[in-house]
Structures are given as C-alpha cells and as structure tokens.
Amino acid sequence: MASHPTVTVVIATQDRPELLRQALDGVRNQDYPGDIEVQVVYDNHAPDYTLAGGDAHRRVTVRTNTRSPGLAGARNSGILAATGELVAFCDDDDAFKPSKVHEQVQLILEEDADGCVAGIEIHYGDKLITRVPQGTQIHSEDITRDRMTGAHPSSYVFRHDFLVNTLGLVDESIPYGYGEDYDLLIRAAKSGRIMVLPRAAVDVLWHRGGSYFSRRWEAMEAGINYLIGKHPELLTSQHTASWLQGQRAFALASLRGKRSEGVKAAAQSIRLNWRQPRGYLALGVASGALNSQWVVNRLNERGRGI
C-alpha cells in the first residue's frame, strides 16, 4: 500500500442537507496529503447531484442506495462503489476533525493493521463530552464485554480488501439496522487487527429529543435479540448480559402492551448484575414513575445512551 493511499469516505444520508454539507466540509478540510473520495449515498430520498464534483484530490460522487433500504444498505452501496484502498464511514450529522484521516491512515500503515477506530467529541446542546475507547487495539473479548460507545462508526476506517473479502459487508438483515455498527466491529475484531487512535477525531452531534427513528423501541428490542442470536458469546459475560437485558427491558417498558415483559427482563438484568442501572430505569418506566424520553435526555446530557 502506498504511503498515502486513497481513502473513500462513505456518507449515507436521507434529507438533512445543512448537516450533510458540514460533514462534506469536514472531509474537504482534512490535512491528509493523499486523495480522498466521498461517496454520498441517498437512502429513500431524491439525491442532490449539485453536491457532486470537487477537485481531483477531494472528489464527491452522489448516488442512490441500490441495496436494501436503510443505513446498512446505503453504506454497502458506498462500499461497493469505493475506489480507495481504505474505506471510512461518516454519519451525515458528524464531522471529521482536520487530522482524523491522516492520523488513522498513518496508524494503520505503521501497525500493518486492517482497520482503526478513534474517539469522539459529543455535542449535545451547549455540552461537550469526550469519549475515547480504552486500549491500543480492539480485541474480540473486549468488544463483547463492552459496547465501546466511544468507538463510533464515524471513526471507522478499514482496508477495502479486508472489509469486502474478509470481514464482509454491513449486515442488512439486522432488524431496523439497529446495532449494525456494533455487529461490524465485533466481526472486525474477530477477523483482523483493529487499532485505536487514542484521541477524539470526530465531532458527533446528538440532537435534543433523541436522534432516533420513530420506531426506536421496537428496533432496540428486535435488534438486541438478533445480535444475541448472531453472537452468543455476548451472553458469556454477566456484565454484558445484564447490560443487554437492561436495554431490552427499557425498550419493552417503553412500549404499550409490553411493560410486563419489560419488568421480567429488568429483573433478569438486575439478577445478573445488581449494579447495572438499566434494569432499575426500566422498572421506573414500566411503573410510570419515569418517562422514557426524559431518561434518554438526561443520559445524553452525560454523553451516554440507553
């Protein structure tokens, strides 16, 4: 691989033109001396082809999602169209810090790695929270014990050949696409050498009221069940099992007609680890003492989520 290999940045989007332009500016302003191409993939929305173009070193291509509807299909459309030796993701409401690509590419080359993740700075209202994954490398046993929310998908960079031919594409079968990034990182840690850039390299915007899709609780419950079935090792750690059951419990407690199931899942979470707070929060929501959106907002203020 060349000392400054071409990097393809895949930005999946729907209809957030102002935020998308900020994301594109973040890519254009990289201090990376090599070429960066951007694949903007519109999912279920008419594409804005006026965004295409740019100079030879920062060229933008606009296309539509030609695979299954949703984030996973849109990302895969961009991956398969990529011409770079490395592929990076960027959500359309995030922005790369200027040295992000250069530092991660350098780390991949120095370590002969298959990929790299980095930390993030979360912007939530007037609050700024920094989250950086611990360690120098993502090991399989680490990622199945800890969701590593600091390893945000907008920080992912993979060798294209590793991503397509060894790791495999983003899983389009996950219900609602919930946890597709976590699934990809679990598989990457199993299959290759994934390094950690130990500083925040991406500005991540969290929206007040939650940046979730309308059926988020159904998605969370169905997605967690799918991930557990696909990666049964997630349940070998009491810590992880309690956290996942707590997430399920909170989602179920937030759904009409599912609160009794939420109570059962909360009890299971607490039995596995009495220090896991999600089970108690789920009980509060199920009883009506807490409003689920209020809880999410309070957690987001701390740079955390359910």
PDB file of C-alpha atoms in Angstrom, residues 34-194:
ATOM      1  CA  GLY A  34      -3.344  11.770  -0.185  1.00  0.00           C
ATOM      2  CA  ASP A  35      -6.556  11.653  -2.209  1.00  0.00           C
ATOM      3  CA  ILE A  36      -9.963  11.342  -0.540  1.00  0.00           C
ATOM      4  CA  GLU A  37     -13.078  10.474  -2.488  1.00  0.00           C
ATOM      5  CA  VAL A  38     -16.541  10.801  -0.968  1.00  0.00           C
ATOM      6  CA  GLN A  39     -19.438   8.522  -1.809  1.00  0.00           C
ATOM      7  CA  VAL A  40     -22.647  10.284  -0.729  1.00  0.00           C
ATOM      8  CA  VAL A  41     -25.410   7.678  -0.768  1.00  0.00           C
ATOM      9  CA  TYR A  42     -29.024   8.823  -0.559  1.00  0.00           C
ATOM     10  CA  ASP A  43     -31.352   6.328   1.083  1.00  0.00           C
ATOM     11  CA  ASN A  44     -35.028   6.592   0.158  1.00  0.00           C
ATOM     12  CA  HIS A  45     -34.705  10.269  -0.822  1.00  0.00           C
ATOM     13  CA  ALA A  46     -34.044  12.100  -4.071  1.00  0.00           C
ATOM     14  CA  PRO A  47     -30.303  12.771  -4.399  1.00  0.00           C
ATOM     15  CA  ASP A  48     -28.846  16.255  -4.660  1.00  0.00           C
ATOM     16  CA  TYR A  49     -26.441  15.904  -7.551  1.00  0.00           C
ATOM     17  CA  THR A  50     -25.254  19.506  -7.170  1.00  0.00           C
ATOM     18  CA  LEU A  51     -23.029  18.221  -4.350  1.00  0.00           C
ATOM     19  CA  ALA A  52     -21.015  16.114  -6.791  1.00  0.00           C
ATOM     20  CA  GLY A  53     -17.664  17.240  -8.146  1.00  0.00           C
ATOM     21  CA  GLY A  54     -14.713  18.900  -6.489  1.00  0.00           C
ATOM     22  CA  ASP A  55     -11.055  18.719  -7.415  1.00  0.00           C
ATOM     23  CA  ALA A  56      -9.186  15.509  -8.160  1.00  0.00           C
ATOM     24  CA  HIS A  57      -7.944  15.190  -4.576  1.00  0.00           C
ATOM     25  CA  ARG A  58     -11.318  15.634  -2.844  1.00  0.00           C
ATOM     26  CA  ARG A  59     -13.863  14.385  -5.348  1.00  0.00           C
ATOM     27  CA  VAL A  60     -17.517  13.852  -4.322  1.00  0.00           C
ATOM     28  CA  THR A  61     -19.777  11.307  -6.025  1.00  0.00           C
ATOM     29  CA  VAL A  62     -23.526  11.263  -5.364  1.00  0.00           C
ATOM     30  CA  ARG A  63     -25.554   8.098  -5.814  1.00  0.00           C
ATOM     31  CA  THR A  64     -28.660   6.316  -4.524  1.00  0.00           C
ATOM     32  CA  ASN A  65     -28.894   3.237  -2.344  1.00  0.00           C
ATOM     33  CA  THR A  66     -29.166   0.290  -4.722  1.00  0.00           C
ATOM     34  CA  ARG A  67     -29.441  -2.330  -1.989  1.00  0.00           C
ATOM     35  CA  SER A  68     -31.933  -2.896   0.825  1.00  0.00           C
ATOM     36  CA  PRO A  69     -33.455   0.308   2.242  1.00  0.00           C
ATOM     37  CA  GLY A  70     -31.798   1.603   5.380  1.00  0.00           C
ATOM     38  CA  LEU A  71     -28.410   2.615   6.706  1.00  0.00           C
ATOM     39  CA  ALA A  72     -26.778  -0.791   6.195  1.00  0.00           C
ATOM     40  CA  GLY A  73     -27.787  -0.991   2.530  1.00  0.00           C
ATOM     41  CA  ALA A  74     -26.742   2.604   1.918  1.00  0.00           C
ATOM     42  CA  ARG A  75     -23.327   2.023   3.455  1.00  0.00           C
ATOM     43  CA  ASN A  76     -22.854  -1.122   1.402  1.00  0.00           C
ATOM     44  CA  SER A  77     -23.789   0.752  -1.776  1.00  0.00           C
ATOM     45  CA  GLY A  78     -20.997   3.200  -0.999  1.00  0.00           C
ATOM     46  CA  ILE A  79     -18.508   0.476  -0.051  1.00  0.00           C
ATOM     47  CA  LEU A  80     -19.064  -1.413  -3.290  1.00  0.00           C
ATOM     48  CA  ALA A  81     -18.642   1.788  -5.321  1.00  0.00           C
ATOM     49  CA  ALA A  82     -15.470   2.802  -3.461  1.00  0.00           C
ATOM     50  CA  THR A  83     -12.216   3.078  -5.395  1.00  0.00           C
ATOM     51  CA  GLY A  84      -9.985   3.820  -2.403  1.00  0.00           C
ATOM     52  CA  GLU A  85      -7.649   1.333  -0.763  1.00  0.00           C
ATOM     53  CA  LEU A  86      -9.177   2.357   2.563  1.00  0.00           C
ATOM     54  CA  VAL A  87     -12.840   2.966   3.432  1.00  0.00           C
ATOM     55  CA  ALA A  88     -14.107   5.275   6.172  1.00  0.00           C
ATOM     56  CA  PHE A  89     -17.639   5.963   7.385  1.00  0.00           C
ATOM     57  CA  CYS A  90     -19.119   9.305   8.360  1.00  0.00           C
ATOM     58  CA  ASP A  91     -22.695   9.868   9.511  1.00  0.00           C
ATOM     59  CA  ASP A  92     -24.337  12.835   7.823  1.00  0.00           C
ATOM     60  CA  ASP A  93     -24.642  14.738  11.116  1.00  0.00           C
ATOM     61  CA  ASP A  94     -21.000  14.266  12.148  1.00  0.00           C
ATOM     62  CA  ALA A  95     -17.783  15.985  11.062  1.00  0.00           C
ATOM     63  CA  PHE A  96     -14.177  14.814  10.906  1.00  0.00           C
ATOM     64  CA  LYS A  97     -11.573  16.832  12.782  1.00  0.00           C
ATOM     65  CA  PRO A  98      -8.847  18.074  10.374  1.00  0.00           C
ATOM     66  CA  SER A  99      -6.186  15.464  11.248  1.00  0.00           C
ATOM     67  CA  LYS A 100      -8.561  12.482  11.522  1.00  0.00           C
ATOM     68  CA  VAL A 101      -7.852  10.686   8.242  1.00  0.00           C
ATOM     69  CA  HIS A 102      -4.100  11.391   8.270  1.00  0.00           C
ATOM     70  CA  GLU A 103      -3.587  10.065  11.807  1.00  0.00           C
ATOM     71  CA  GLN A 104      -5.685   6.938  11.310  1.00  0.00           C
ATOM     72  CA  VAL A 105      -4.092   6.043   7.974  1.00  0.00           C
ATOM     73  CA  GLN A 106      -0.648   6.515   9.490  1.00  0.00           C
ATOM     74  CA  LEU A 107      -1.551   4.231  12.408  1.00  0.00           C
ATOM     75  CA  ILE A 108      -2.919   1.540  10.084  1.00  0.00           C
ATOM     76  CA  LEU A 109       0.253   1.601   7.995  1.00  0.00           C
ATOM     77  CA  GLU A 110       2.620   1.656  10.976  1.00  0.00           C
ATOM     78  CA  GLU A 111       0.864  -1.281  12.662  1.00  0.00           C
ATOM     79  CA  ASP A 112       0.101  -3.194   9.451  1.00  0.00           C
ATOM     80  CA  ALA A 113      -3.488  -3.190  10.706  1.00  0.00           C
ATOM     81  CA  ASP A 114      -6.764  -3.969   8.973  1.00  0.00           C
ATOM     82  CA  GLY A 115      -8.646  -1.054  10.464  1.00  0.00           C
ATOM     83  CA  CYS A 116      -8.741   1.699  13.047  1.00  0.00           C
ATOM     84  CA  VAL A 117     -11.255   3.438  15.298  1.00  0.00           C
ATOM     85  CA  ALA A 118     -10.897   6.673  17.248  1.00  0.00           C
ATOM     86  CA  GLY A 119     -12.534   8.686  19.994  1.00  0.00           C
ATOM     87  CA  ILE A 120     -15.269  11.280  19.572  1.00  0.00           C
ATOM     88  CA  GLU A 121     -16.410  14.615  20.973  1.00  0.00           C
ATOM     89  CA  ILE A 122     -20.163  14.614  21.548  1.00  0.00           C
ATOM     90  CA  HIS A 123     -22.007  17.899  21.075  1.00  0.00           C
ATOM     91  CA  TYR A 124     -25.319  17.964  22.923  1.00  0.00           C
ATOM     92  CA  GLY A 125     -26.805  21.429  23.210  1.00  0.00           C
ATOM     93  CA  ASP A 126     -24.124  23.530  24.888  1.00  0.00           C
ATOM     94  CA  LYS A 127     -22.415  20.483  26.385  1.00  0.00           C
ATOM     95  CA  LEU A 128     -19.249  18.857  25.055  1.00  0.00           C
ATOM     96  CA  ILE A 129     -18.356  15.314  26.154  1.00  0.00           C
ATOM     97  CA  THR A 130     -15.237  13.434  25.061  1.00  0.00           C
ATOM     98  CA  ARG A 131     -15.375   9.649  24.700  1.00  0.00           C
ATOM     99  CA  VAL A 132     -12.240   7.689  23.773  1.00  0.00           C
ATOM    100  CA  PRO A 133     -12.001   3.857  23.656  1.00  0.00           C
ATOM    101  CA  GLN A 134      -9.516   2.375  26.089  1.00  0.00           C
ATOM    102  CA  GLY A 135      -6.528   0.358  24.931  1.00  0.00           C
ATOM    103  CA  THR A 136      -4.457   0.422  21.783  1.00  0.00           C
ATOM    104  CA  GLN A 137      -6.301  -2.333  19.897  1.00  0.00           C
ATOM    105  CA  ILE A 138      -9.873  -3.670  19.736  1.00  0.00           C
ATOM    106  CA  HIS A 139      -9.728  -7.305  20.841  1.00  0.00           C
ATOM    107  CA  SER A 140     -12.638  -9.690  20.393  1.00  0.00           C
ATOM    108  CA  GLU A 141     -13.049 -10.285  24.120  1.00  0.00           C
ATOM    109  CA  ASP A 142     -13.047  -6.526  24.760  1.00  0.00           C
ATOM    110  CA  ILE A 143     -15.776  -5.603  22.300  1.00  0.00           C
ATOM    111  CA  THR A 144     -18.080  -8.372  23.519  1.00  0.00           C
ATOM    112  CA  ARG A 145     -17.645  -7.218  27.129  1.00  0.00           C
ATOM    113  CA  ASP A 146     -18.122  -3.533  26.414  1.00  0.00           C
ATOM    114  CA  ARG A 147     -20.157  -1.758  23.723  1.00  0.00           C
ATOM    115  CA  MET A 148     -17.309   0.784  23.425  1.00  0.00           C
ATOM    116  CA  THR A 149     -19.601   3.657  22.518  1.00  0.00           C
ATOM    117  CA  GLY A 150     -16.505   5.824  22.133  1.00  0.00           C
ATOM    118  CA  ALA A 151     -15.657   3.735  19.049  1.00  0.00           C
ATOM    119  CA  HIS A 152     -18.312   5.498  16.983  1.00  0.00           C
ATOM    120  CA  PRO A 153     -18.946   4.304  13.397  1.00  0.00           C
ATOM    121  CA  SER A 154     -17.939   7.746  12.087  1.00  0.00           C
ATOM    122  CA  SER A 155     -14.451   6.888  13.325  1.00  0.00           C
ATOM    123  CA  TYR A 156     -14.243   3.553  11.472  1.00  0.00           C
ATOM    124  CA  VAL A 157     -11.554   3.110   8.807  1.00  0.00           C
ATOM    125  CA  PHE A 158     -10.936  -0.281   7.165  1.00  0.00           C
ATOM    126  CA  ARG A 159      -8.793  -1.620   4.369  1.00  0.00           C
ATOM    127  CA  HIS A 160     -11.176  -2.058   1.452  1.00  0.00           C
ATOM    128  CA  ASP A 161      -9.999  -5.583   0.658  1.00  0.00           C
ATOM    129  CA  PHE A 162     -10.389  -6.651   4.293  1.00  0.00           C
ATOM    130  CA  LEU A 163     -13.849  -5.116   4.518  1.00  0.00           C
ATOM    131  CA  VAL A 164     -15.214  -6.676   1.333  1.00  0.00           C
ATOM    132  CA  ASN A 165     -13.403 -10.005   1.093  1.00  0.00           C
ATOM    133  CA  THR A 166     -12.607 -10.992   4.696  1.00  0.00           C
ATOM    134  CA  LEU A 167     -14.939  -9.171   7.041  1.00  0.00           C
ATOM    135  CA  GLY A 168     -17.950  -8.981   4.773  1.00  0.00           C
ATOM    136  CA  LEU A 169     -20.328  -6.095   4.199  1.00  0.00           C
ATOM    137  CA  VAL A 170     -22.547  -4.400   6.755  1.00  0.00           C
ATOM    138  CA  ASP A 171     -25.284  -6.837   7.813  1.00  0.00           C
ATOM    139  CA  GLU A 172     -28.503  -5.779   6.070  1.00  0.00           C
ATOM    140  CA  SER A 173     -30.564  -8.425   7.895  1.00  0.00           C
ATOM    141  CA  ILE A 174     -30.433  -6.767  11.319  1.00  0.00           C
ATOM    142  CA  PRO A 175     -33.960  -5.573  12.180  1.00  0.00           C
ATOM    143  CA  TYR A 176     -34.251  -1.826  11.566  1.00  0.00           C
ATOM    144  CA  GLY A 177     -30.464  -1.764  11.189  1.00  0.00           C
ATOM    145  CA  TYR A 178     -30.175  -1.465  14.967  1.00  0.00           C
ATOM    146  CA  GLY A 179     -26.611  -2.156  16.133  1.00  0.00           C
ATOM    147  CA  GLU A 180     -25.200  -2.737  12.637  1.00  0.00           C
ATOM    148  CA  ASP A 181     -22.081  -0.789  13.597  1.00  0.00           C
ATOM    149  CA  TYR A 182     -21.574  -2.865  16.761  1.00  0.00           C
ATOM    150  CA  ASP A 183     -22.004  -6.081  14.782  1.00  0.00           C
ATOM    151  CA  LEU A 184     -19.436  -4.903  12.229  1.00  0.00           C
ATOM    152  CA  LEU A 185     -16.898  -4.067  14.933  1.00  0.00           C
ATOM    153  CA  ILE A 186     -17.413  -7.418  16.671  1.00  0.00           C
ATOM    154  CA  ARG A 187     -16.735  -9.203  13.392  1.00  0.00           C
ATOM    155  CA  ALA A 188     -13.770  -6.968  12.613  1.00  0.00           C
ATOM    156  CA  ALA A 189     -12.160  -7.699  15.987  1.00  0.00           C
ATOM    157  CA  LYS A 190     -12.604 -11.434  15.371  1.00  0.00           C
ATOM    158  CA  SER A 191     -11.168 -11.320  11.857  1.00  0.00           C
ATOM    159  CA  GLY A 192      -8.419  -8.734  11.881  1.00  0.00           C
ATOM    160  CA  ARG A 193      -6.163  -6.264  13.645  1.00  0.00           C
ATOM    161  CA  ILE A 194      -8.115  -3.131  14.598  1.00  0.00           C
TER     162      ILE A 194
END
